[in-house]
Amino acid sequence: EKAEIGLIGLGTMGAALASNIADNGFRVAVWNRTTEVTRKFHADSDEEDLAEQIVPTESLEDLVAAVAEPRAIILMVPAGDPVDQQIAALRPLLGPDDMIIDAGNANFHDTNRRARDAGDLPYLGIGVSGGEEGARFGPSIMGGGKREYWDRVAHILRAIAADHQGEACATWMGEEGAGHFVKAVHNGIEYADMQMIAEVYGMMRDGLGMDAAAIGDIFGRWNDGVLQSYLIEISGKVAKAVDPESGQPMLEVIVDAAGQKGTGRWTAIEAQHLAAPIPAIEAAVVARNLSSRRDERAAGEALFGPAPERIAKDLPMEMLEGALIAGKILCYAQGFAMISAASKQFGWDLPLPEIAKVWRAGCIIRSTMLDDMAWALGEDPNRNLMFAGYFADHLKTHHRALRRVVSLAARNGIAMPALASGLAYFDTMRTARGTANMIQGQRDFFGAHGFERFDGRSGQHGPWGRG
Ligand code: 6PG
C-alpha cells in the first residue's frame, strides 16, 4: 500500500512531523540523507505503535516510488541552500502533478523564487510553528502557494495541526511565499515577546533582587491573567528549574548570550523595505545581537562601572504586569500592521483575522490575547490594534505602568530596549503634532527638498539664506 505523503529530513522537527502524520492515520514514507537515521526513526516509532504507518526508504528513488500519485512530499531540511539542493535532486524524479512542500523556516523571498521557478509544477511553502512538541502533537500551519495545491493537502495539514475549540490551526495565507512571510512575522513577534519578558525578569532580578524561584512564581501567577500565554508559562518554568548538577537555578547556569537562526532579523529587514514600523521587534533583534558581545559588555562594565543604583523597591508586581500587558499589545499591533502593509505591497490578500486565529493554538506565541485580536481584526483588519476598543482600553489603563517601569529601569541602569521602544511607539502614535517639521526644515536647509506648510501650500523653501 502506497503512502499518502512523503517526508524528507528526519531532524528533530521532521521526525516529529512524520510521527504526527502517522499518528493521525496517514501513511507516510520517509527518507533521510543518512540511512541510519531513517532506520532508527522507524525502529523507535514502534514504541509509539506508529511503525506500520511509516514507510522507511533508503534512496530518493525509493521514497518517490513509495508515495501514491499525484505525490506530495514535504521537505524538512535546514533553510537556505539545502532546500534548493533537495529540490534539484528530487524534481527530476517527480511527475508534473507531484508537489513539493517546504515546511522549514524558509526566507519568504526564497519561497517566492522557488514557487516561480517551479512554474506549473506544484509547490507549497508552509510555515510551521510550535517547536518539537508542536510538530509532534499539533503545530500552527501557515500555508503559501496556489490555493489549489493547498486544497490538495489541506485535509492532512488540518488533521495534524493544533486544534482551537474545534477549529484547525492550519490556514492558507496566499500565493507563493505568503505562508513563510506570515511565519517570519510570527517569529519577529516571538522575539519581541520573549525579549519583553526577559526585560521584566531583569528588573525583578537586578532591580528588585528577587531570586529565580520567586520570579518563576510571579510568571506563574501572571499566566492566570491577561498575560496568559505559552511564553509566560514556559518563562515561569524556566525560572523555577534547578540544575541537577549544581543545584543552582538553571538561570544562574545558562550563559546570557542569545542565539538566532535569522527569522527575526529577516522580519526587521523586511519591515525596513516596507517602511512598516516594528520598533519593538527590531529592538529585540538588536538585543540578541548585543547579548552575544559578552567580552565587550564585560569591558563596558569595568570601564563605566555597574549601573548607578540597583534598587527599585517601591515597584509593585502589578505595575510590572501592566507594563508587560501594554508592551505586548504594542508589539503585536506592530506585527499585524506590518502584515497589513505587506499584504498591500505584495498584492497578497493576507487574511489578518485568520492569522490571529491560526496563532491561537500550536504556535510559540499562542495566548489568550490572540482571541481578542482575532475578534478586533475581524471588525477592521486594517485598523492598528492599539486603536481597537479592548486593546485601547488596556493601553489607557496600563501605559502609565509601562512609563513607570521604563523610567525606573532608566534610573537604575537596567536596559529595557523592547519595552522602552514600545513606549516610544505609543507616545509617537498618540502625539498629533510631532517634531518632523524640524526634520523637514533641516532637509530643506541643506538639500532644498521643500516642505508642505500647514496652510496647505507645498513646494516651498525656507528663508534660510544658506551659506
Ligand atoms: C516556532 C519557532 C521556531 C524556532 C526558530 C526560531 O515558531 O516554532 O519560531 O521556528 O524556534 O528556529 O528560532 P531562533 O531564530 O531563535 O533560532
Short mmCIF file of C-alpha atoms and ligand atoms in Angstrom, two decimals, residues 13 105 128-132 183 186-187 190-191 194 259-264 288 363-365, ligand 1:
data_model
loop_
_atom_site.label_atom_id
_atom_site.label_comp_id
_atom_site.label_asym_id
_atom_site.label_seq_id
_atom_site.Cartn_x
_atom_site.Cartn_y
_atom_site.Cartn_z
CA MET A 13 11.21 18.81 13.50
CA ASN A 105 11.69 28.17 8.14
CA VAL A 128 5.16 25.52 10.81
CA SER A 129 5.31 26.80 14.36
CA GLY A 130 5.30 25.13 17.73
CA GLY A 131 8.75 23.71 18.19
CA GLU A 132 9.24 19.96 18.55
CA LYS A 183 5.69 32.73 9.79
CA HIS A 186 5.25 35.34 13.85
CA ASN A 187 8.90 34.84 14.74
CA GLU A 190 8.08 35.84 19.18
CA TYR A 191 11.45 37.60 19.53
CA MET A 194 10.46 36.88 24.61
CA GLY A 259 21.36 32.67 19.54
CA GLN A 260 19.21 33.15 16.48
CA LYS A 261 18.70 31.38 13.21
CA GLY A 262 17.71 34.58 11.43
CA THR A 263 13.94 34.71 11.10
CA GLY A 264 13.63 37.70 13.45
CA ARG A 288 20.08 39.40 20.81
CA CYS A 363 2.47 28.07 17.86
CA ILE A 364 5.02 29.65 20.17
CA ILE A 365 3.15 32.97 20.51
C1 6PG B 1 8.41 28.25 16.13
C2 6PG B 1 9.78 28.82 16.35
C3 6PG B 1 10.77 28.00 15.58
C4 6PG B 1 12.20 28.22 16.01
C5 6PG B 1 13.01 29.08 15.10
C6 6PG B 1 13.37 30.45 15.55
O1 6PG B 1 7.55 29.04 15.75
O2 6PG B 1 8.23 27.07 16.36
O3 6PG B 1 9.85 30.16 15.93
O4 6PG B 1 10.53 28.14 14.25
O5 6PG B 1 12.38 28.43 17.33
O6 6PG B 1 14.11 28.32 14.81
O7 6PG B 1 14.37 30.44 16.45
P1 6PG B 1 15.66 31.34 16.55
O8 6PG B 1 15.73 32.34 15.47
O9 6PG B 1 15.53 31.93 17.92
O10 6PG B 1 16.81 30.36 16.46
#
